[in-house]
Amino acid sequence: MAITFRQLEIFIAVAETQQVTRASKKLILTQSAVSMALGELENQLGGPLFDRHGRSLLLNDRGRYLLPLSKAILHQVANIETILTEQQGVVAGVLEIVASSTIGNYVLPYLIGAFMRMHPEAHINMLVVNTMTAEKLVATGQADLGFVEGDINVDALIATSWFEDELGIIVSSTHKLAGHSTFKIPEDLKETSWVMREEGSGTAEIFTKKLGRHASLLKVVTKTGHTEAIKKAVESGVGAACLSMLAVCREAEEGWLKILPIEGMDMSRQLWIIQHKDKIITRLMAEFLRFCEVVAASHLGRECLASPWKLQSLLEKYKIDQESSRSSEGSRDITDE
Amino acid sequence: MAITFRQLEIFIAVAETQQVTRASKKLILTQSAVSMALGELENQLGGPLFDRHGRSLLLNDRGRYLLPLSKAILHQVANIETILTEQQGVVAGVLEIVASSTIGNYVLPYLIGAFMRMHPEAHINMLVVNTMTAEKLVATGQADLGFVEGDINVDALIATSWFEDELGIIVSSTHKLAGHSTFKIPEDLKETSWVMREEGSGTAEIFTKKLGRHASLLKVVTKTGHTEAIKKAVESGVGAACLSMLAVCREAEEGWLKILPIEGMDMSRQLWIIQHKDKIITRLMAEFLRFCEVVAASHLGRECLASPWKLQSLLEKYKIDQESSRSSEGSRDITDE
DNA sequence: AAATAGTATCAGTTGGATTGATGTCAACGT
DNA sequence: ACGTTGACATCAATCCAACTGATACTATTT
C-alpha cells in the first residue's frame, strides 16, 4: 500500500502538538489509531520521523524535511476541494474553445483576457481554426465552445447567433478613394487594385459571392494568408481590401486606414456560438456564455473591442448582471441614488 | 470521507487513457473499481469531471482544471517517497544544530554551505548561542548537534572532541609589537592597551584565566560585545586583543592584522561536538558528522577555513571518503595509477 | 437485428483503519 | 524505595471503504 492523505494529516497533527495523545484529541481519534497510523507512515517511508525518548516525541531531520512538504500538499488538496466544491460562487475550471480566424484574432483575445481577470480560478484556452475544423472539434467534444462565421450543418451541434459582423472596403488614408464616403459598385471597382486573402478564407469567399457577376472585375495584385499582412499592404498603398470591421477598427480609429461601406449592399454576416447538443453546461461555461451575450447585447459588435474603455463599460455591464443574479443569495442591492 | 490519493491516481489514469476500461488495465484493477472510484471522487468534488456521451469519456472544464493539479500533487508525493525511502544513497532531511559564538560565526557557515552544496536534499539550520544554552537545546532534543567550546556537564549528552582552536594576541600591522615574533609575558603586557569582549564570553574568560596573577596588569580601554567590532578597533590601532585564530585568520592572511603567539603559554582550547546520548543517528546526521571529522582530521583546524581553495581541498578529501564508503555497494575502485 | 465495446451499478468479500483494552516505560511525588 | 501518573506501543476485535465478479444498460458497429 502507498502513503495516504490521512497519514500525512495525522503526521502533521502529531508534529504540531508534539504528542500522539494531544494529536488524537485534535483529530477526534483514539490514541492508538494515531499511533498506528504514524507507525505505518514511518514504515512506508522506511524509517522513523520522530525521536522518541521516554514520553516525548520530537521531529528528527527526516520528519522536519517531511513536515513543510506534507503541509504544502494538504493545502493544495484543500484548495482543490474548496474551489471545485463551491460551484456556487467561484467560477473555476479550464475551458477549451475554438474560433475561426477573425473572431479568434480580433475579438476573443480581449474578451478572454477580461474574463480571466475577473475569474482568476478560471482558464480559457483558445485554438484558431477554420469553421469546419471548429465544428468537428466541438462535435467530438474536444472543445467546449466554438465561435464561427459560417453556417453550421452538423446536427450534433446547436448554434446560437452571437452578433453581426460587417465587412468593409479598406483603403489607406492617402488612397484616391479615401475621400469618398461609400464604395460604389461597379464604378469604383474598375479603378481599384485588390489585396486578397488566399482561398479558403470565409471573408474572401463572402466578398466574391456578394459581388456576384461583378467579381470578374476584381484586379487582384497580391494574395496573402494573413490578415495583418493585408492591412500592412493596404496601409502602404498597394491597393484596397475587403476585411471585417473587427479586424480593422483599431487602425480606422487611429486614422491609419479608411473604411468605406459598399453602397447598396448588405455586407453583414452572422457570427455564431456553437456547442454540443447534449453536453452538460458547467458553471464556467454558462458564465462565459453569459459574458459573451452581454458583449453582443451591448451593441458593441460594431464597435472596437480593442479600445480599453469600451471594454471597460462592457465589464461594468457584466458585473451589474452578476450582482443582480447574486442578489438572490441575500446580498443587499446597490442603489447609489 | 475525504478525497484520496488513490482517487487522484485513478482520475489521472482515466483522463489520460480517456477510458475507464483502459485505465483499469493500466492500474491492474477491475473496470468497476475504477468506475466507482471515479464516481466517488466526482461526488467528493460536488460534480462531474468528465462529459459522458455514449461510451466516451471526455474531460470537462473542471476535470481539466483538476488534472494538472493532481498530477503535481502526486509528483510531490512520489518525490517525498523516493527521497525519504532511499536512506541508502541520498542524504536528505533538515538538521538543527547549535553552535557557540566563534564556531558559529567563523567555521560552521562555510562548512554548512559546502555540505549543503554537496547534498541538495539536505538542509541545515544553525542557531548561535552560548555553551550553556547549546547544552540545554541538545539535551532536550530541540537541536540535533551542538558545537561548543566549553566543558560539558550534562550527563544526557556525549561530547566528542573535534579539533583544537588556538587563541592569539592580535595587533594592527602598525602596532609597536607588530615587528615581534611572539608576545612575552609579563614584559609586553605593561605597555599594551586591550580591547576585550564583555563578560560571559568564553574567549575572554580563558584569556584572563590563563594570565592568572598577571591578569591585574591588563589595561582595558574598550569592551564590546561583538568580535567583529573588536577586530575593527584593533585594526584602527586602539589596542591589542586576544581572539581565536578562527576569527582572525582571514585578516591575518590579508595582512591587515598581525597574530602573535604568547611565549611559553599554551593558548589552545578544545572544541567539542555534543549530541544526545540516546538519540538515533540518522543518515544525514552521520554524514554531517563524518564531514566534520574530515575537516578536523585535515589539520585544517589551525588554518583558515574561509579561504576558498583550502575548503576545496577539504571537499576533495571528503568526496574520496564518500567514494570508498560506497565501493562496498559494488562500485569499482578508483585507482588512477 | 445482432454483435461489440464500452460504462454504471449491485451484492459480496477483503483488508486497512479505527477502537478499546492492555502492556510498558519514564518522570514525578511521597 | 515505591507507587502514581501520563505518555506511547501493541493486540484483538470491529467497521467501513475499496475491490471483485456478475449483471444491466447504452451507444456504436456490422
PDB file of N, CA and C (backbone and C1' of nucleotides) in Angstrom, chain A residues 10 14 20 24 30-42 52, chain D residues 8-10:
ATOM      1  N   ILE A  10      -2.323  13.121   9.960  1.00  0.00           N
ATOM      2  CA  ILE A  10      -2.022  12.668  11.315  1.00  0.00           C
ATOM      3  C   ILE A  10      -0.587  13.029  11.686  1.00  0.00           C
ATOM      4  N   VAL A  14       0.548  15.359  14.844  1.00  0.00           N
ATOM      5  CA  VAL A  14       1.484  14.907  15.879  1.00  0.00           C
ATOM      6  C   VAL A  14       2.680  15.851  15.961  1.00  0.00           C
ATOM      7  N   VAL A  20       1.289  12.279  20.607  1.00  0.00           N
ATOM      8  CA  VAL A  20       0.288  11.439  19.984  1.00  0.00           C
ATOM      9  C   VAL A  20      -1.070  11.675  20.633  1.00  0.00           C
ATOM     10  N   SER A  24      -4.374  13.056  18.909  1.00  0.00           N
ATOM     11  CA  SER A  24      -5.570  12.213  18.789  1.00  0.00           C
ATOM     12  C   SER A  24      -6.812  12.998  19.201  1.00  0.00           C
ATOM     13  N   THR A  30      -8.782   7.851  18.491  1.00  0.00           N
ATOM     14  CA  THR A  30      -8.131   7.278  19.670  1.00  0.00           C
ATOM     15  C   THR A  30      -6.627   7.453  19.562  1.00  0.00           C
ATOM     16  N   GLN A  31      -5.994   7.379  20.696  1.00  0.00           N
ATOM     17  CA  GLN A  31      -4.540   7.474  20.723  1.00  0.00           C
ATOM     18  C   GLN A  31      -3.934   6.348  19.909  1.00  0.00           C
ATOM     19  N   SER A  32      -4.543   5.187  19.997  1.00  0.00           N
ATOM     20  CA  SER A  32      -3.937   4.043  19.299  1.00  0.00           C
ATOM     21  C   SER A  32      -4.030   4.210  17.792  1.00  0.00           C
ATOM     22  N   ALA A  33      -5.133   4.774  17.344  1.00  0.00           N
ATOM     23  CA  ALA A  33      -5.274   4.977  15.897  1.00  0.00           C
ATOM     24  C   ALA A  33      -4.148   5.872  15.394  1.00  0.00           C
ATOM     25  N   VAL A  34      -3.910   6.951  16.115  1.00  0.00           N
ATOM     26  CA  VAL A  34      -2.859   7.871  15.712  1.00  0.00           C
ATOM     27  C   VAL A  34      -1.511   7.175  15.748  1.00  0.00           C
ATOM     28  N   SER A  35      -1.281   6.474  16.815  1.00  0.00           N
ATOM     29  CA  SER A  35      -0.001   5.793  16.959  1.00  0.00           C
ATOM     30  C   SER A  35       0.234   4.828  15.798  1.00  0.00           C
ATOM     31  N   MET A  36      -0.784   4.068  15.472  1.00  0.00           N
ATOM     32  CA  MET A  36      -0.627   3.094  14.399  1.00  0.00           C
ATOM     33  C   MET A  36      -0.459   3.766  13.038  1.00  0.00           C
ATOM     34  N   ALA A  37      -1.255   4.799  12.808  1.00  0.00           N
ATOM     35  CA  ALA A  37      -1.140   5.482  11.522  1.00  0.00           C
ATOM     36  C   ALA A  37       0.264   6.051  11.366  1.00  0.00           C
ATOM     37  N   LEU A  38       0.753   6.631  12.446  1.00  0.00           N
ATOM     38  CA  LEU A  38       2.093   7.197  12.400  1.00  0.00           C
ATOM     39  C   LEU A  38       3.121   6.111  12.134  1.00  0.00           C
ATOM     40  N   GLY A  39       2.942   5.004  12.855  1.00  0.00           N
ATOM     41  CA  GLY A  39       3.854   3.888  12.654  1.00  0.00           C
ATOM     42  C   GLY A  39       3.833   3.418  11.212  1.00  0.00           C
ATOM     43  N   GLU A  40       2.645   3.331  10.662  1.00  0.00           N
ATOM     44  CA  GLU A  40       2.506   2.888   9.289  1.00  0.00           C
ATOM     45  C   GLU A  40       3.223   3.834   8.344  1.00  0.00           C
ATOM     46  N   LEU A  41       3.042   5.130   8.549  1.00  0.00           N
ATOM     47  CA  LEU A  41       3.706   6.121   7.696  1.00  0.00           C
ATOM     48  C   LEU A  41       5.220   5.965   7.785  1.00  0.00           C
ATOM     49  N   GLU A  42       5.703   5.800   8.995  1.00  0.00           N
ATOM     50  CA  GLU A  42       7.147   5.639   9.170  1.00  0.00           C
ATOM     51  C   GLU A  42       7.628   4.376   8.449  1.00  0.00           C
ATOM     52  N   ARG A  52      12.180   9.323  19.775  1.00  0.00           N
ATOM     53  CA  ARG A  52      11.384   9.022  20.962  1.00  0.00           C
ATOM     54  C   ARG A  52      12.302   8.758  22.141  1.00  0.00           C
TER      55      ARG A  52
ATOM     56  P    DC D   8       2.076  10.461  23.466  1.00  0.00           P
ATOM     57  O5'  DC D   8       2.786   9.045  23.342  1.00  0.00           O
ATOM     58  C5'  DC D   8       4.210   8.967  23.276  1.00  0.00           C
ATOM     59  C4'  DC D   8       4.625   7.507  23.146  1.00  0.00           C
ATOM     60  C3'  DC D   8       4.071   6.823  21.900  1.00  0.00           C
ATOM     61  O3'  DC D   8       5.117   6.171  21.197  1.00  0.00           O
ATOM     62  C1'  DC D   8       3.479   5.601  23.846  1.00  0.00           C
ATOM     63  P    DA D   9       4.744   5.370  19.870  1.00  0.00           P
ATOM     64  O5'  DA D   9       4.498   3.891  20.405  1.00  0.00           O
ATOM     65  C5'  DA D   9       5.570   3.220  21.059  1.00  0.00           C
ATOM     66  C4'  DA D   9       5.227   1.744  21.246  1.00  0.00           C
ATOM     67  C3'  DA D   9       4.766   1.013  19.981  1.00  0.00           C
ATOM     68  O3'  DA D   9       5.392  -0.257  19.975  1.00  0.00           O
ATOM     69  C1'  DA D   9       3.091   0.856  21.658  1.00  0.00           C
ATOM     70  P    DT D  10       5.214  -1.257  18.733  1.00  0.00           P
ATOM     71  O5'  DT D  10       4.064  -2.242  19.224  1.00  0.00           O
ATOM     72  C5'  DT D  10       4.196  -2.870  20.495  1.00  0.00           C
ATOM     73  C4'  DT D  10       2.954  -3.698  20.797  1.00  0.00           C
ATOM     74  C3'  DT D  10       2.365  -4.434  19.594  1.00  0.00           C
ATOM     75  O3'  DT D  10       2.113  -5.767  19.983  1.00  0.00           O
ATOM     76  C1'  DT D  10       0.691  -3.239  20.712  1.00  0.00           C
TER      77       DT D  10
END
